[in-house]
């Protein structure tokens, strides 16, 4: 093993029926290093992590760790824990029915009889040292997602691990929490812990990481130090092609001027739902792309959910084309030509076991009604149309959607809503957790649809993405709209200022 | 050896490997196994004799006819059970008790206040329709608990399971009415001139109705969608609660049909014994058909086949002179063997083993 | 049910902060006590005698033990419907062993435990390691046990083995709780040995589930299987041990049942699995797993039995009323639980949303 390396993987291979997920992948992690593991969806990042933590058995290859003279045979997450490899997963893997303290200690308590008092005290210490404001005795299910994530990290930190794997931990944290996490990561780094950091946020990689290992299609592309790999090159290495699309798209969103004589496509006054948002006023015109900006928990998703009646609407007036309409459940919104691509793809989007075809026609079929079934031939035709249009990579229309990669699943869902031929399309974080190439595709598509006359509301946690696509932004804070930006005002700084409560906020 | 080697590229083997992975493989394999077993043990199992009933009607009899007769009731229930399973990810364990209720209602309507009527007090069709309404109302009760109160199906239906037979007894004031009407007995027996049990035709009719419903509505897609991902379904404009609810009402209808056949066959009812343990058989039929008991995708044909296989097994055991009380022990062993064989983990291991054997065989033949 | 009594806000808040387990258990205990007090006030006499309460225990010792096993399995998110069948098989086997094979009482106990364990081991293996649905496996287990009972011996009979009969008739006198019968004679209050066994098991399980690593793992597995695996809990082994323990308790419960009835019959403990499931649910355990409490189960069994007593002393003694009242009770409990839990989750969702608020303004300051 290399000197000061804490973990060394050599020639790791893993295949699933029909797919070679990893082929001869090498990976080295040094002590006190934050090492980014990058790659598009399907590059093999998750598989590598799962092999390392014993979730999947590896087909071949060796795993060496400092302090062990023989290659490790990690058969379960428990084995991994025992040798000092801790993981914080993208999807929170804690038990919601247990208390915070128990979640920190379960599976690794010493002795067989527990002392609740001691456990709670120790948990309090750990939480305090990380600045997490939560009582150890609180039931996990009653904590917010961000806090749950922090508890997962607290657990890993408390395990005195030598290798800490963070698998997209930042996707459900807001900026403040991300900043806290980074402080923590640097802290651990100083203590000599090796950290593997998997993320889709390029900024974050360049902010905290020392090295980058890039995977593509299950093979190793290379290992680089941060200083020697500019962003553009990283992206091109991940995609496997030279790409300037990112800069291409900038400035595409022209200033949008609505025709005052035509009533807006959609107009809401004082709309609010049971998801605890303050009444909002909102309009969108034909061919306009606008967005809701704000931090996680600011209420931006809740706003669009209220528009689509995905949450229970409690009050407010809604007009379409100047005429009042009643939208109390999603089907009403759909019948009025609204489509909503939800934030949580897995929970609220895909119907996992159903085929790509059935997933594409689902919304259309529901809109058509129970007594007008779409024939199989017609459905296949529709599906093929969108598979081609959106360049969806799937073996066939019969493939269950759950076996597609995240980006392709997202495209299927997009196809589902486009098929309903909406006038007004709401996209809530359509680019979350998907690869760079698909992100750009989706941004381009949004602009294209708008140019064809569709109204689009676009929400993303990456503000530069919104700047590229939207001509107007509603800024949210604390579950209410605090400002509206358009034209010249559309810049990173201005958005930040408005979110933070600077001079640009009108209603506060 | 050579055969195995050539089989690798053989379309026949591909067909079999496809079949092996197909949902309908399990019930077919089980059916074949049972058939072969009976063929070896005693081929007379398959003998069908044509006789005449006391009315001079032609009647086919034999073990196969018994399977066809009793299996049909089960198949009818299995259709409904499959839908409930698919939509709500749970099973209705109250179907036996609900059959007792609907059967009791039929008799109550036919007999009126007199428990031994000379003539029927109401037309048969009225009795059937009333029992349908009652059974569907109880289905709606189960459905409400499951869909709107979000109680796990097995637990929700435990209520009716516990109370059903008591309610059935209460409907007829715990008397045992007997209906001795010729036309009424056709439904659970034989139609004049047709030697095949009527229940089989009723089952076929039920299947055709179901098939038509799925052909001319998109209910199938809705049920699967709700069963797989309720949140998504809601955001796609479906009303998941209503769809779950409606599957329980549909099951209620099939329960009424099965109950009607039951009382027609017996001309009377025994509240504590009628359709006893039939819920277990119906659930087994769904499972044997390869449908996930946790909901989602479903295949009604496979469930129906599963139902007949379960009945085949029961009849085979009876034929082996297993007493009706001890029957369940043998049935249990067979069931365990079946589910172990069809368990994904076991199948994976078997496939790996098969691969190994093939590989070593290929290596040998190469040498 | 109890909510209108606790209208003040503070109490609602406290309820909101309770864990699911405590909340559901509290409801059950409160309902039991209210029902008992109600019975004492309105139905009087019988219910005022302590022996009535002890009789409920005597008659239900076996059910308590079965329900304890069921609770374990249900906390891990499974179900075991073979317990009634195992009870019948244990009674019959022990009866045959004692009377036809001249066995001794001690060995018959071992037989009971062995039968229970055998069921637990096989079912546990199939469910935990071969990942077959618990419902199907234990359904087959139930069929098998019932069938085996008649294969062991067909006809019901009373056991006459002397030392067993002596054991069966042992009464433990509770001093000071006796009462006078109509003739004015003082009759001691008593409980059977089975009750001691049952209460001992409840006490041990209460400790195990609350204070041991072993016990907490059941909750972890039931709360979120996948997470528990990731957290380093040996999910398969925990699942396996829950079924083994449930089998063991079915064996012990079977013997306690046998000691209570003193006979072997194929029809013994018919529907006991459903009573055990019902009691466990009434006691606040959720079938989805992760939530449950053994004390709640004890009160679940007691409530179920109490309501039956109440119904028959009110005069509704036709056979069907028992079934209907149990069902009605189960129905009420399920609906109440469902409403309470959903209201609580909505409340905590709001609280969580509120809690996020005050943090946000500083966030931006920090971010800039």
Coordinates of C-alpha atoms in Angstrom, one line a residue, chain C:
Chain C
X1 CA -62.4 8.3 23.6
X2 CA -60.5 9.8 26.4
X3 CA -59.8 13.1 24.5
X4 CA -62.8 15.0 25.7
X5 CA -61.6 14.5 29.3
X6 CA -58.3 16.1 28.5
X7 CA -59.3 19.3 26.7
X8 CA -56.6 21.6 28.0
X9 CA -54.0 22.5 25.5
X10 CA -51.0 21.5 27.6
X11 CA -52.2 17.9 27.7
X12 CA -52.7 17.8 23.9
X13 CA -49.1 19.2 23.6
X14 CA -47.9 16.4 25.9
X15 CA -49.7 13.8 23.8
X16 CA -48.1 15.3 20.7
X17 CA -44.7 14.9 22.2
X18 CA -45.3 11.3 23.2
X19 CA -43.7 8.5 21.1
X20 CA -46.2 6.5 19.2
X21 CA -45.6 3.5 21.5
X22 CA -46.4 5.4 24.7
X23 CA -49.4 7.1 23.2
X24 CA -51.1 4.0 22.0
X25 CA -50.4 2.1 25.1
X26 CA -51.7 4.9 27.3
X27 CA -55.0 4.9 25.4
X28 CA -55.4 1.2 26.0
X29 CA -54.7 1.4 29.7
X30 CA -57.0 4.4 30.2
X31 CA -59.8 2.6 28.3
X32 CA -59.3 -0.6 30.3
X33 CA -59.5 1.3 33.6
X34 CA -62.5 3.4 32.5
X35 CA -64.3 0.3 31.4
X36 CA -63.5 -1.5 34.6
X37 CA -64.7 1.4 36.7
X38 CA -67.8 1.7 34.6
X39 CA -68.5 -2.0 35.1
X40 CA -68.1 -1.6 38.8
X41 CA -70.4 1.3 39.0
X42 CA -73.2 0.1 36.6
X43 CA -73.0 -3.6 36.8
X44 CA -71.9 -3.8 40.4
X45 CA -71.5 -7.0 42.3
X46 CA -69.4 -9.3 40.3
X47 CA -67.0 -6.7 39.2
X48 CA -66.5 -5.5 42.7
X49 CA -65.0 -8.8 43.7
X50 CA -61.2 -9.0 43.1
X51 CA -61.7 -12.6 42.0
X52 CA -63.4 -11.4 38.8
X53 CA -60.2 -9.7 37.8
X54 CA -58.2 -12.7 38.8
X55 CA -60.5 -14.9 36.8
X56 CA -59.9 -12.8 33.7
X57 CA -56.2 -13.4 34.3
X58 CA -56.7 -17.2 35.0
X59 CA -58.7 -17.6 31.8
X60 CA -56.3 -15.6 29.7
X61 CA -52.9 -16.5 31.0
X62 CA -52.2 -18.5 27.8
X63 CA -53.5 -15.8 25.6
X64 CA -51.2 -13.3 27.3
X65 CA -48.2 -15.5 26.6
X66 CA -49.2 -16.0 23.0
X67 CA -49.8 -12.3 22.5
X68 CA -46.4 -11.5 24.0
X69 CA -44.8 -13.6 21.2
X70 CA -47.1 -12.0 18.7
X71 CA -46.1 -8.5 19.9
X72 CA -42.4 -9.3 19.4
X73 CA -43.1 -10.5 15.8
X74 CA -45.3 -7.6 15.1
X75 CA -42.8 -5.0 16.4
X76 CA -40.4 -6.4 13.8
X77 CA -43.1 -5.9 11.2
X78 CA -44.1 -9.5 10.8
X79 CA -47.0 -11.7 11.8
X80 CA -47.4 -15.2 13.1
X81 CA -50.8 -16.9 12.7
X82 CA -49.6 -20.3 13.7
X83 CA -49.8 -19.8 17.5
X84 CA -53.3 -21.1 17.9
X85 CA -52.4 -24.3 16.0
X86 CA -49.3 -24.8 18.0
X87 CA -51.3 -24.4 21.2
X88 CA -53.6 -27.2 20.1
X89 CA -50.8 -29.4 19.0
X90 CA -48.9 -28.8 22.3
X91 CA -52.0 -29.7 24.4
X92 CA -52.7 -32.8 22.3
X93 CA -49.2 -34.1 22.3
X94 CA -48.7 -33.5 26.0
X95 CA -52.0 -35.1 26.8
X96 CA -51.2 -38.2 24.7
X97 CA -47.7 -38.4 26.2
X98 CA -49.0 -38.1 29.8
X99 CA -52.0 -40.5 29.5
X100 CA -51.1 -43.0 26.8
X101 CA -47.3 -43.2 27.3
X102 CA -47.2 -42.8 31.0
X103 CA -44.9 -39.8 30.8
X104 CA -44.0 -37.5 33.6
X105 CA -44.9 -33.8 33.9
X106 CA -41.5 -32.4 33.6
X107 CA -40.8 -34.1 30.3
X108 CA -44.2 -33.0 29.0
X109 CA -43.1 -29.5 29.6
X110 CA -40.0 -30.1 27.6
X111 CA -42.1 -31.5 24.8
X112 CA -44.2 -28.4 24.8
X113 CA -41.2 -26.2 24.6
X114 CA -39.6 -28.3 21.9
X115 CA -42.7 -28.2 19.7
X116 CA -42.9 -24.5 20.0
X117 CA -39.2 -24.0 19.3
X118 CA -39.4 -26.3 16.3
X119 CA -42.1 -24.2 14.8
X120 CA -40.3 -21.0 15.6
X121 CA -37.0 -22.2 14.1
X122 CA -38.5 -23.5 10.8
X123 CA -40.8 -20.6 10.3
X124 CA -38.1 -18.1 11.3
X125 CA -35.6 -19.6 8.9
X126 CA -38.1 -19.5 6.0
X127 CA -39.1 -16.0 6.7
X128 CA -35.8 -14.4 7.7
X129 CA -33.3 -16.2 5.5
X130 CA -35.3 -17.3 2.5
X131 CA -37.4 -14.1 2.6
X132 CA -40.8 -15.7 2.1
X133 CA -43.8 -13.7 3.2
X134 CA -44.5 -14.3 6.9
X135 CA -48.2 -14.5 6.3
X136 CA -47.9 -17.5 4.0
X137 CA -45.3 -19.3 6.0
X138 CA -47.2 -19.1 9.3
X139 CA -50.5 -19.8 7.5
X140 CA -48.9 -23.1 6.4
X141 CA -47.6 -23.5 9.9
X142 CA -51.1 -23.1 11.3
X143 CA -52.5 -25.6 8.8
X144 CA -49.7 -28.0 9.6
X145 CA -50.2 -27.7 13.4
X146 CA -53.9 -28.2 13.2
X147 CA -53.5 -31.2 10.9
X148 CA -50.8 -32.7 13.0
X149 CA -53.0 -32.4 16.1
X150 CA -55.6 -34.8 14.6
X151 CA -52.9 -37.1 13.4
X152 CA -51.5 -37.3 16.9
X153 CA -54.9 -38.2 18.3
X154 CA -58.3 -37.7 16.9
X155 CA -60.7 -37.6 19.8
X156 CA -60.7 -35.1 22.6
X157 CA -60.1 -36.5 26.1
X158 CA -59.3 -35.3 29.6
X159 CA -55.9 -36.0 31.1
X160 CA -55.9 -38.2 34.2
X161 CA -52.2 -38.3 35.0
X162 CA -52.1 -37.7 38.8
X163 CA -49.2 -35.4 39.1
X164 CA -50.4 -33.3 36.2
X165 CA -53.9 -33.0 37.7
X166 CA -52.3 -32.0 41.0
X167 CA -50.3 -29.3 39.1
X168 CA -53.4 -28.2 37.2
X169 CA -55.4 -27.8 40.3
X170 CA -52.8 -25.8 42.2
X171 CA -54.2 -22.5 43.3
X172 CA -52.2 -19.7 44.6
X173 CA -54.1 -17.9 47.3
X174 CA -54.0 -14.2 47.4
X175 CA -54.4 -13.1 51.0
X176 CA -56.8 -10.4 51.9
X177 CA -58.6 -10.3 48.5
X178 CA -61.2 -12.9 49.2
X179 CA -64.9 -12.4 49.4
X180 CA -68.0 -13.8 50.9
X181 CA -70.3 -15.9 48.8
X182 CA -74.1 -16.0 49.1
X183 CA -74.1 -18.4 52.0
X184 CA -71.8 -16.1 53.8
X185 CA -68.7 -18.2 53.6
X186 CA -65.3 -16.6 53.0
X187 CA -63.7 -17.7 49.8
X188 CA -60.1 -17.0 49.1
X189 CA -59.1 -15.2 46.0
X190 CA -56.7 -17.3 43.9
X191 CA -54.7 -17.3 40.7
X192 CA -53.4 -20.3 38.7
X193 CA -49.8 -21.1 38.1
X194 CA -50.2 -20.1 34.5
X195 CA -50.8 -16.5 35.6
X196 CA -47.5 -16.4 37.4
X197 CA -45.8 -17.7 34.2
X198 CA -47.6 -15.2 32.1
X199 CA -46.8 -12.2 34.3
X200 CA -43.1 -13.3 34.6
X201 CA -42.9 -13.4 30.8
X202 CA -44.5 -10.0 30.5
X203 CA -42.0 -8.6 33.1
X204 CA -39.0 -10.2 31.4
X205 CA -40.1 -9.0 27.9
X206 CA -40.8 -5.5 29.2
X207 CA -37.2 -5.3 30.5
X208 CA -35.7 -6.9 27.3
X209 CA -37.6 -4.6 25.0
X210 CA -36.8 -1.5 26.9
X211 CA -33.3 -1.9 28.2
X212 CA -31.4 -4.4 26.1
X213 CA -29.6 -4.1 22.9
X214 CA -31.3 -7.3 21.8
X215 CA -34.7 -5.8 22.4
X216 CA -34.1 -2.4 20.8
X217 CA -33.0 -4.2 17.6
X218 CA -36.6 -5.4 17.2
X219 CA -37.8 -1.8 17.1
X220 CA -35.0 -0.9 14.7
X221 CA -35.9 -3.7 12.3
X222 CA -39.6 -2.9 12.5
X223 CA -39.1 0.8 12.0
X224 CA -37.1 0.6 8.8
X225 CA -35.6 -2.7 7.7
X226 CA -33.2 -1.2 5.1
X227 CA -32.0 1.5 7.5
X228 CA -31.5 -1.0 10.3
X229 CA -29.3 -3.1 8.0
X230 CA -27.3 0.0 7.1
X231 CA -27.0 0.9 10.8
X232 CA -25.2 -2.4 11.3
X233 CA -28.1 -4.4 12.8
X234 CA -28.2 -8.0 11.8
X235 CA -31.7 -7.8 10.3
X236 CA -32.0 -11.4 9.4
X237 CA -30.9 -12.7 12.7
X238 CA -33.2 -10.3 14.5
X239 CA -36.2 -11.3 12.4
X240 CA -35.2 -15.0 12.9
X241 CA -35.0 -14.6 16.7
X242 CA -38.4 -12.9 16.8
X243 CA -40.1 -15.9 15.2
X244 CA -38.1 -18.3 17.3
X245 CA -39.2 -16.5 20.5
X246 CA -42.7 -16.3 19.2
X247 CA -42.6 -20.1 18.7
X248 CA -41.1 -20.6 22.1
X249 CA -43.9 -18.6 23.7
X250 CA -46.5 -20.5 21.7
X251 CA -45.0 -23.6 23.2
X252 CA -45.1 -22.2 26.7
X253 CA -48.5 -20.6 26.1
X254 CA -49.7 -24.0 24.8
X255 CA -48.7 -25.7 28.0
X256 CA -50.3 -23.0 30.1
X257 CA -53.5 -23.4 28.1
X258 CA -53.1 -27.2 28.6
X259 CA -52.8 -26.7 32.4
X260 CA -55.9 -24.5 32.4
X261 CA -58.1 -26.9 30.4
X262 CA -56.5 -30.2 31.3
X263 CA -57.4 -31.9 28.1
X264 CA -56.3 -32.5 24.6
X265 CA -58.6 -31.7 21.6
X266 CA -58.1 -30.8 18.0
X267 CA -60.5 -27.9 18.5
X268 CA -58.6 -26.3 21.3
X269 CA -57.5 -22.7 20.9
X270 CA -59.6 -22.2 17.8
X271 CA -59.1 -18.7 16.6
X272 CA -56.5 -18.0 19.3
X273 CA -54.2 -16.4 16.7
X274 CA -56.9 -13.9 15.9
X275 CA -57.5 -13.1 19.6
X276 CA -53.8 -12.7 20.0
X277 CA -53.5 -10.4 17.0
X278 CA -56.6 -8.4 18.2
X279 CA -55.2 -8.1 21.8
X280 CA -51.8 -7.0 20.5
X281 CA -53.4 -4.4 18.3
X282 CA -55.7 -3.1 21.0
X283 CA -52.6 -2.9 23.1
X284 CA -51.1 -0.4 20.7
X285 CA -48.8 -2.5 18.6
X286 CA -48.9 -1.6 14.9
X287 CA -48.8 -4.2 12.2
X288 CA -46.5 -2.0 10.2
X289 CA -43.9 -2.6 12.8
X290 CA -41.6 -0.5 15.0
X291 CA -44.3 0.5 17.4
X292 CA -45.5 -1.6 20.3
X293 CA -45.3 -2.3 24.0
X294 CA -45.7 -5.4 26.0
X295 CA -47.6 -3.7 28.9
X296 CA -50.0 -2.5 26.3
X297 CA -50.4 -6.1 25.1
X298 CA -51.2 -7.3 28.6
X299 CA -53.9 -4.7 28.8
X300 CA -55.1 -5.5 25.4
X301 CA -55.8 -9.1 26.4
X302 CA -57.5 -7.9 29.6
X303 CA -59.6 -5.4 27.7
X304 CA -60.8 -8.0 25.2
X305 CA -61.8 -10.4 27.9
X306 CA -63.3 -7.6 30.1
X307 CA -65.6 -6.5 27.3
X308 CA -66.7 -10.1 26.8
X309 CA -67.6 -10.3 30.5
X310 CA -69.4 -7.0 30.4
X311 CA -71.4 -8.1 27.4
X312 CA -72.5 -11.3 28.9
X313 CA -73.4 -9.7 32.2
X314 CA -75.5 -7.1 30.5
X315 CA -77.6 -10.1 29.3
X316 CA -76.6 -10.3 25.7
X317 CA -75.7 -13.9 26.0
X318 CA -76.6 -15.3 22.6
X319 CA -73.6 -16.9 21.0
X320 CA -73.2 -14.3 18.3
X321 CA -72.9 -11.3 20.6
X322 CA -69.4 -12.3 21.7
X323 CA -68.1 -12.3 18.2
X324 CA -69.8 -9.0 17.3
X325 CA -68.6 -7.2 20.4
X326 CA -65.0 -8.3 20.0
X327 CA -65.2 -7.1 16.4
X328 CA -66.8 -3.8 17.4
X329 CA -64.1 -3.2 20.0
X330 CA -61.4 -4.0 17.6
X331 CA -63.0 -1.7 15.0
X332 CA -63.3 1.2 17.5
X333 CA -59.7 0.8 18.6
X334 CA -58.3 0.7 15.1
X335 CA -60.2 3.7 14.1
X336 CA -59.2 5.7 17.2
X337 CA -55.6 4.7 16.7
X338 CA -55.7 5.6 13.0
X339 CA -57.2 9.0 13.8
X340 CA -54.9 9.8 16.7
X341 CA -51.8 8.8 14.8
X342 CA -52.7 10.7 11.7
X343 CA -53.6 13.8 13.7
X344 CA -50.4 13.6 15.6
X345 CA -48.3 13.2 12.5
X346 CA -49.9 16.3 10.9
X347 CA -49.2 18.2 14.1
X348 CA -45.6 17.2 14.2
X349 CA -45.2 18.1 10.5
X350 CA -46.4 21.6 11.3
X351 CA -44.1 21.8 14.3
X352 CA -41.1 20.7 12.2
X353 CA -42.0 23.4 9.6
X354 CA -42.3 26.0 12.3
X355 CA -38.9 24.9 13.8
X356 CA -37.2 25.5 10.5
X357 CA -38.4 29.1 10.3
X358 CA -36.4 31.0 12.9
X359 CA -33.2 29.5 11.6
X360 CA -33.6 30.8 8.1
X361 CA -32.8 34.5 8.3
X362 CA -29.5 33.8 9.9
X363 CA -28.8 31.3 7.3
X364 CA -28.7 33.8 4.6
X365 CA -26.5 36.1 6.7
X366 CA -24.1 33.2 7.1
X367 CA -24.3 32.3 3.5
X368 CA -23.4 35.7 2.3

